[in-house]
Short mmCIF file of C-alpha atoms in Angstrom, two decimals:
data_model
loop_
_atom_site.label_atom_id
_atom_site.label_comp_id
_atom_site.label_asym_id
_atom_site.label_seq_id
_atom_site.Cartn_x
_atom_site.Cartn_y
_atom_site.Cartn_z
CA UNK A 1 0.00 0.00 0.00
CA UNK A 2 1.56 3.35 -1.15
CA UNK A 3 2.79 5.30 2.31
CA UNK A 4 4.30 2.64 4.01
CA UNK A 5 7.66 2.49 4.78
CA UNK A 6 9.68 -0.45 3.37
CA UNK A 7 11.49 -0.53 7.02
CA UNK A 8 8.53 -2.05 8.46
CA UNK A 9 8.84 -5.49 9.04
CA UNK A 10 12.49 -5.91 7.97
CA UNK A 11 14.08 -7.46 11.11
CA UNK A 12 11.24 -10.22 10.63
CA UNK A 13 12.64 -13.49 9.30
CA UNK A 14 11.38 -14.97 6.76
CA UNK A 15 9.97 -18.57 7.46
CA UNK A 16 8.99 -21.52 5.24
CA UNK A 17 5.73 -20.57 3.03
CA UNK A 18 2.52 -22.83 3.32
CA UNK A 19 1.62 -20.12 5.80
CA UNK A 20 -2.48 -19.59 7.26
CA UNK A 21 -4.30 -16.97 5.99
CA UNK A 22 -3.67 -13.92 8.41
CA UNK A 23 -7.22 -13.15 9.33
CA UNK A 24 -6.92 -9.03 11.07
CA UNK A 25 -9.82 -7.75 13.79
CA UNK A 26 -8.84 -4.06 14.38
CA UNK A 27 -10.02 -1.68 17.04
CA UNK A 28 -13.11 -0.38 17.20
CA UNK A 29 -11.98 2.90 15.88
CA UNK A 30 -9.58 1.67 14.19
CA UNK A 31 -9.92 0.74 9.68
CA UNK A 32 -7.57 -0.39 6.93
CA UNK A 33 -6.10 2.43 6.18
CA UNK A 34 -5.02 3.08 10.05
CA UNK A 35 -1.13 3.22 10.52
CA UNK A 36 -1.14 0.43 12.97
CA UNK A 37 -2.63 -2.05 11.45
CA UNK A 38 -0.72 -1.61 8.03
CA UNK A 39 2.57 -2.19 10.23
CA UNK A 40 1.08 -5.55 11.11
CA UNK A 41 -0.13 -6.47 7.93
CA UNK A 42 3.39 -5.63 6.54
CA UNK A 43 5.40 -7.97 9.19
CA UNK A 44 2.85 -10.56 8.42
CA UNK A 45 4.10 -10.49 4.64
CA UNK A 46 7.69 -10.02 5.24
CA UNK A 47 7.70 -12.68 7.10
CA UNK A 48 6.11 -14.81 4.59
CA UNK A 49 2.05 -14.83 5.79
CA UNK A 50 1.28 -14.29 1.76
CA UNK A 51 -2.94 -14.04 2.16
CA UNK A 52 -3.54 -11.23 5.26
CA UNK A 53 -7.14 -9.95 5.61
CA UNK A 54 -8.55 -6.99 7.46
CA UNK A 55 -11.83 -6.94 8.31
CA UNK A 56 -13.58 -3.68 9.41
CA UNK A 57 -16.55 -3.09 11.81
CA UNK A 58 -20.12 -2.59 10.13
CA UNK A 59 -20.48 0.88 8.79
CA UNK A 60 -16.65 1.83 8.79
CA UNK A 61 -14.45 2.17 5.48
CA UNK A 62 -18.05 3.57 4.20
CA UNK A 63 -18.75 0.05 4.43
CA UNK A 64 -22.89 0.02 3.67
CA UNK A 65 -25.48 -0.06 7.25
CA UNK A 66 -28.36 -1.52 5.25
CA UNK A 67 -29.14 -3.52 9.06
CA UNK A 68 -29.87 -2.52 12.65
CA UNK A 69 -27.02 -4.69 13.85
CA UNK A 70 -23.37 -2.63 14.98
CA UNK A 71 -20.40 -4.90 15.13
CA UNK A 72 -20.22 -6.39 18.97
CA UNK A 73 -18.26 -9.10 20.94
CA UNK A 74 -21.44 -11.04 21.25
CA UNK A 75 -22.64 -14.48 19.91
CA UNK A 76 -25.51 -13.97 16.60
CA UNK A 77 -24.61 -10.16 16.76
CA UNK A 78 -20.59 -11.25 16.38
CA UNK A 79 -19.73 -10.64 12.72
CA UNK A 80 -16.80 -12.92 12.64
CA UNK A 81 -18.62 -16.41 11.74
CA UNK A 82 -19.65 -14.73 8.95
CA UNK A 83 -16.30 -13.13 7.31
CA UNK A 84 -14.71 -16.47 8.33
CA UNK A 85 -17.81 -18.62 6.22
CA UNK A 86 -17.40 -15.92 3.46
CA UNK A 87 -13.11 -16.90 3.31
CA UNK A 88 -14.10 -20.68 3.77
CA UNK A 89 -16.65 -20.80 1.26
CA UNK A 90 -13.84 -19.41 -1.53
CA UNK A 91 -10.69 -20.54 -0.11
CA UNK A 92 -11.40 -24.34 0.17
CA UNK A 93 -9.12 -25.96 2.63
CA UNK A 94 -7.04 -23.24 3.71
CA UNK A 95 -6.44 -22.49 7.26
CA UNK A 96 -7.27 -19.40 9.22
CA UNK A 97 -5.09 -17.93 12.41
CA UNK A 98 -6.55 -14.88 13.47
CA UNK A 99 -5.30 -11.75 15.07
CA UNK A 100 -7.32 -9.00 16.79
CA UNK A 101 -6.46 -5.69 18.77
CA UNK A 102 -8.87 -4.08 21.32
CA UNK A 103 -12.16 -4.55 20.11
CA UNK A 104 -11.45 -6.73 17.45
CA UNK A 105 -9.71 -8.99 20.09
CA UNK A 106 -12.65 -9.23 21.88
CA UNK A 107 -14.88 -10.44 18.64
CA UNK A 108 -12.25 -13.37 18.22
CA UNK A 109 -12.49 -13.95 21.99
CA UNK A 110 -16.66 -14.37 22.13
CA UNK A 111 -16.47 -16.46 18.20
CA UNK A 112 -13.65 -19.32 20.08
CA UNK A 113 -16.55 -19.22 23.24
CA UNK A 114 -19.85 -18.07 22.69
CA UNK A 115 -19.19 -19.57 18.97
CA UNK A 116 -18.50 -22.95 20.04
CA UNK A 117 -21.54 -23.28 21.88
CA UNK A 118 -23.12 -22.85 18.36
CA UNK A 119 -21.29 -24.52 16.25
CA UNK A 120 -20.39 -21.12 14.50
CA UNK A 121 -16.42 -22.41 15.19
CA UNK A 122 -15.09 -23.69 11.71
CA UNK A 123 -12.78 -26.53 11.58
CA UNK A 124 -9.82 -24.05 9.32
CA UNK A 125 -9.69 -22.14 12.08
CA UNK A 126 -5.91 -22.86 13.69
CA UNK A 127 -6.25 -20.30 16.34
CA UNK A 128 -5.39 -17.14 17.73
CA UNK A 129 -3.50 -13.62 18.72
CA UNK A 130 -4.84 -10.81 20.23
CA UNK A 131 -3.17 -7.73 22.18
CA UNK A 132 -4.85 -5.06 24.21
CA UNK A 133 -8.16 -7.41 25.22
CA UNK A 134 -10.68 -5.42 27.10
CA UNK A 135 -11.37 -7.98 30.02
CA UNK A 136 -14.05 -6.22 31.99
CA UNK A 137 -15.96 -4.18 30.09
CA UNK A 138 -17.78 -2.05 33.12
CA UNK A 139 -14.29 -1.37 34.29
CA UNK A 140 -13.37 -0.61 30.72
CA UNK A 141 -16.23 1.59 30.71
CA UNK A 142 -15.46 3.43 34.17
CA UNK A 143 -11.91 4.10 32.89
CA UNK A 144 -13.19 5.62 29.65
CA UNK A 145 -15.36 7.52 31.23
CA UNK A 146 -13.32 9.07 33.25
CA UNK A 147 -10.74 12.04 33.02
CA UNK A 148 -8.45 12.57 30.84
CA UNK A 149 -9.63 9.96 28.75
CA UNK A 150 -12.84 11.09 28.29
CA UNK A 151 -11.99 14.95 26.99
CA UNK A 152 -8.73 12.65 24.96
CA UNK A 153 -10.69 10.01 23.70
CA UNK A 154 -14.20 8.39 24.85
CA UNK A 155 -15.75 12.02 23.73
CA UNK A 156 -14.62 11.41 20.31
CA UNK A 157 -15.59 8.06 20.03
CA UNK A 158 -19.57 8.80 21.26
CA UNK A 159 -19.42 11.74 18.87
CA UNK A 160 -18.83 9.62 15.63
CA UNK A 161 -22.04 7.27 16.41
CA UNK A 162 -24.24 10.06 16.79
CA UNK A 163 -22.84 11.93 13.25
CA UNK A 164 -23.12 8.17 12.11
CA UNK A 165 -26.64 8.12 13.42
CA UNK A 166 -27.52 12.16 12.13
CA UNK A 167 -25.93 11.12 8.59
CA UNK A 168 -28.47 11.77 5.92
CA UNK A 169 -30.06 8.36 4.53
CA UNK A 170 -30.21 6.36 7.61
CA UNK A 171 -33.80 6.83 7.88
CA UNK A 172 -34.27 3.39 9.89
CA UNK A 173 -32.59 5.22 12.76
CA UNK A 174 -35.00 7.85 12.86
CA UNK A 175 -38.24 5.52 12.32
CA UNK A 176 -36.89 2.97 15.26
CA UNK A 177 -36.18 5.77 17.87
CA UNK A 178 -39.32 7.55 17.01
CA UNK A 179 -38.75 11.71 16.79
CA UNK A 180 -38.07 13.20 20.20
CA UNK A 181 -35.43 10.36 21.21
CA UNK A 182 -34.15 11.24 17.69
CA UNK A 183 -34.01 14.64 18.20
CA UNK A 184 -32.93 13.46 21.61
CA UNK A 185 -29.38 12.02 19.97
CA UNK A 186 -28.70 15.23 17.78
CA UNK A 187 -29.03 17.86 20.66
CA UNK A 188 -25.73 16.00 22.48
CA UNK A 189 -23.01 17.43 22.74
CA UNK A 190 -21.27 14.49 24.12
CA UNK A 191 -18.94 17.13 26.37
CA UNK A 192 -20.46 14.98 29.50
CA UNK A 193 -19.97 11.43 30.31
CA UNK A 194 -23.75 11.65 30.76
CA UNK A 195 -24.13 12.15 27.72
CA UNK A 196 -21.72 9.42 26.37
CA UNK A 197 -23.71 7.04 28.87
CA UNK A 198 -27.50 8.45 27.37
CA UNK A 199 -26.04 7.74 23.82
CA UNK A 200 -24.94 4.09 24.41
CA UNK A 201 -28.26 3.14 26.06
CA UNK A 202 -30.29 4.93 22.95
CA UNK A 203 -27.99 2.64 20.82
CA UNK A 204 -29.45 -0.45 22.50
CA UNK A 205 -32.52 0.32 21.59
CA UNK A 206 -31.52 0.99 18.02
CA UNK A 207 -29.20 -1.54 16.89
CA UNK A 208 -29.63 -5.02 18.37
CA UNK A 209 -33.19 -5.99 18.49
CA UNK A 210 -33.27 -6.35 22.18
CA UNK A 211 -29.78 -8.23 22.88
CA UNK A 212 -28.86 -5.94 25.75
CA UNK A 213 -31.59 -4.54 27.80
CA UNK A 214 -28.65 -1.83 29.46
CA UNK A 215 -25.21 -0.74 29.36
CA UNK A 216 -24.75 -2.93 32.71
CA UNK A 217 -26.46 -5.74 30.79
CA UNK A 218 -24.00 -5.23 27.67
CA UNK A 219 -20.61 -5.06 30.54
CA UNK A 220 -22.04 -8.35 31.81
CA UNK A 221 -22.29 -10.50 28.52
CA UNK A 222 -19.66 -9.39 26.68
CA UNK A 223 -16.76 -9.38 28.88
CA UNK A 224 -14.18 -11.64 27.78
CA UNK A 225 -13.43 -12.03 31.36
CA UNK A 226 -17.09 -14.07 31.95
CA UNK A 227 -16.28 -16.35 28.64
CA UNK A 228 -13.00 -17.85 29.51
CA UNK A 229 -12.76 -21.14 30.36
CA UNK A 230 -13.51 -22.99 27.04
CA UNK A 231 -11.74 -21.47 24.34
CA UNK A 232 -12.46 -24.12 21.22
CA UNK A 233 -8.44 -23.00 19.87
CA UNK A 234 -5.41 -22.08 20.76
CA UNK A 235 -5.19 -18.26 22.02
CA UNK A 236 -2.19 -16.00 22.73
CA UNK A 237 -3.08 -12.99 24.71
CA UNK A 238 -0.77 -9.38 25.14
CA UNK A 239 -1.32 -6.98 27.18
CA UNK A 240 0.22 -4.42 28.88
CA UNK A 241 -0.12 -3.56 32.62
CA UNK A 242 -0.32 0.44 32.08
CA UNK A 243 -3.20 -0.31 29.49
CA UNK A 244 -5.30 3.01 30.15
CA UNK A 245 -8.29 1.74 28.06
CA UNK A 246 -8.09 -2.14 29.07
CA UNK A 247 -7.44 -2.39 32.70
CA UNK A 248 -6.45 -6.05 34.05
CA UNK A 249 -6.84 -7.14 37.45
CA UNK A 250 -5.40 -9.81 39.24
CA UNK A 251 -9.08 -11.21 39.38
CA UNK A 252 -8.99 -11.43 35.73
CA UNK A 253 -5.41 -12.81 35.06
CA UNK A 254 -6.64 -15.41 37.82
CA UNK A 255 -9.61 -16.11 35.29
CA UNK A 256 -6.98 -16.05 32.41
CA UNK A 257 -4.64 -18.71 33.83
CA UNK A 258 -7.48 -21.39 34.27
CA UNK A 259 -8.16 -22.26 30.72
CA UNK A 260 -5.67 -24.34 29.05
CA UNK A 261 -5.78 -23.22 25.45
CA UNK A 262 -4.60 -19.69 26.26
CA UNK A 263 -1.25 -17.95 26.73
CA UNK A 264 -1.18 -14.82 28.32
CA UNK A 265 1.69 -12.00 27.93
CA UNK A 266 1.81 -9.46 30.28
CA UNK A 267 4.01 -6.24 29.96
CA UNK A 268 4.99 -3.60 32.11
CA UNK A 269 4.53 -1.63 30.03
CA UNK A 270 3.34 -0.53 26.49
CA UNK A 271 0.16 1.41 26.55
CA UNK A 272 -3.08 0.28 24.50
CA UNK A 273 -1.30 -1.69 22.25
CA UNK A 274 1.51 0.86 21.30
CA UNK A 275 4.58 -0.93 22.72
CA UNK A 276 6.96 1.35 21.10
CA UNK A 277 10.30 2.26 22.01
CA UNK A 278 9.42 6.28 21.33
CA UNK A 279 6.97 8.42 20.47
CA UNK A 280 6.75 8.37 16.55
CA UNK A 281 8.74 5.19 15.66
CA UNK A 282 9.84 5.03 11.79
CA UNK A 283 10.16 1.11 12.06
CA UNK A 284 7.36 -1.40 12.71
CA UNK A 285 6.63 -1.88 16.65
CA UNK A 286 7.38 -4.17 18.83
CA UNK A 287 3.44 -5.38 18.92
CA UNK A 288 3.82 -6.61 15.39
CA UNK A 289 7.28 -8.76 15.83
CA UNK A 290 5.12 -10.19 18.81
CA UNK A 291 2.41 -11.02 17.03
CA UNK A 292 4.03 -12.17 14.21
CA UNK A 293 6.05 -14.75 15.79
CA UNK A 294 3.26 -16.32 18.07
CA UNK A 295 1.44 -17.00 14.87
CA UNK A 296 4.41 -18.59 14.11
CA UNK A 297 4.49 -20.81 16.55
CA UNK A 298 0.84 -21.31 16.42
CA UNK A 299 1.04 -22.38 12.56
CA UNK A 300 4.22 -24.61 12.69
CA UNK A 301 2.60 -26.53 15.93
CA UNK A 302 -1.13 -26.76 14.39
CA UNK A 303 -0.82 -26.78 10.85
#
């Protein structure tokens, strides 16, 4: 892709092909065209992973919102089964490793649980990396809600859903919330966590046709931290412990350590998924050589 820098992913060794297709979850406000994730799909080719995917959330990349149904860590409302049907349907006996940050970690998490219970788990699938899992989501929530995040980064994340929601077109919106809750969404100025917090429950509403009654409800089934225990593939987890969006407790890394397909890396430090050395780093980070190689490993042991 034309503005990437042919330094990234150089220090990656090459290894023998007959690699997985690289299957890529990003953040939830994260895309394609996002520096970070074309630094990992770069050390995935360099060293050697020839078919890499990136998948993007419903209604990002001006993907088309022709449903009421937002992308969420959460069993039928999970888009994964269906981008992983769509690749096994055309790529006939090829296997799949996936890798996920943030969000997108947390999709992969609930398909390998949630997904199993359903039989939504396809037999390419090899397994597994994600970095910068949210664990609990109500503490996830608290932490984004609160200063400085909010004013740095929460705030802008409420106000794209409501311009997504105000855009002109998306008249099922309008004809599901009915006019004054409507009118409701456009008057905030999301400058509150009140109002991020009135937004998100108006979204429930909305989007899922009644799969979370609250926000509480939402924290409660979709934390990773309530699924583990029965992950159907391997799973390599990073995180770091100065995470200011994904807070872990020692609760949760107990909950981690009981399930036997998963390996969990925790750093000091590193930030929500940065791990970078400085501030504006010209080579690929350290995140990517990480991931890279534990789908390595991954691939060679469960091809």
């Amino acid at each position: 892709s034309s503005g990437i820098n042919a330094e990234y992913g150089k220090n990656v060794p090459a290894i023998i092909n007959d690699k997985p297709i690289i299957l890529i979850f990003p953040g939830l406000a994260e895309l394609t065209h996002r520096t970070n994730i074309k630094t990992l799909c770069v050390a995935y080719l360099q060293a050697g992973f020839e078919d890499v995917f990136v998948c993007n959330h419903r209604g990002r990349c001006n993907t088309p919102f022709k449903t009421p149904q937002m992308s969420t860590p959460h069993g039928r409302f999970n888009d994964v089964h269906n981008i992983v049907n769509h690749i096994v349907q055309n790529e006939a006996g090829r296997k799949i490793l996936m890798a996920g940050h943030c969000f997108g970690g947390q999709c992969i998490v609930d398909y390998f649980t949630t997904g199993q219970k359903i039989n939504l788990v396809s037999d390419q699938i090899l397994g597994a990396v994600v970095n910068s899992v949210m664990w609990n989501t109500r503490k996830c929530y608290e932490v984004a809600c609160a200063e400085p995040l909010y004013s740095i980064y929460t705030k802008k994340v409420g106000e794209v859903y409501r311009n997504f929601i105000m855009t002109p077109g998306q008249d099922m919106f309008a004809e599901r919330l009915g006019s004054e809750k409507y009118k409701l969404i456009s008057d905030l100025s999301m400058k509150t966590p009140h109002d991020f917090y009135l937004l998100q429950d108006l979204l429930w509403e909305v989007f899922f046709d009644g799969a979370f009654s609250d926000l509480d409800d939402h924290a409660d089934i979709t934390s990773p931290s309530n699924k583990i225990g029965n992950l159907a593939r391997p799973m390599v987890v990073i995180n770091a412990a100065d995470d200011p969006v994904s807070p872990i407790s020692s609760e949760d890394i107990t909950l981690i350590e009981k399930d036997a397909n998963l390996c969990f890396w925790l750093f000091a430090s590193g930030g929500h998924g940065a791990y970078v050395s400085q501030l504006f780093p010209n080579t690929f980070n350290f995140i990517d050589g990480a991931m890279v190689e534990c789908s390595d490993i991954i691939s060679l042991n469960c091809l």
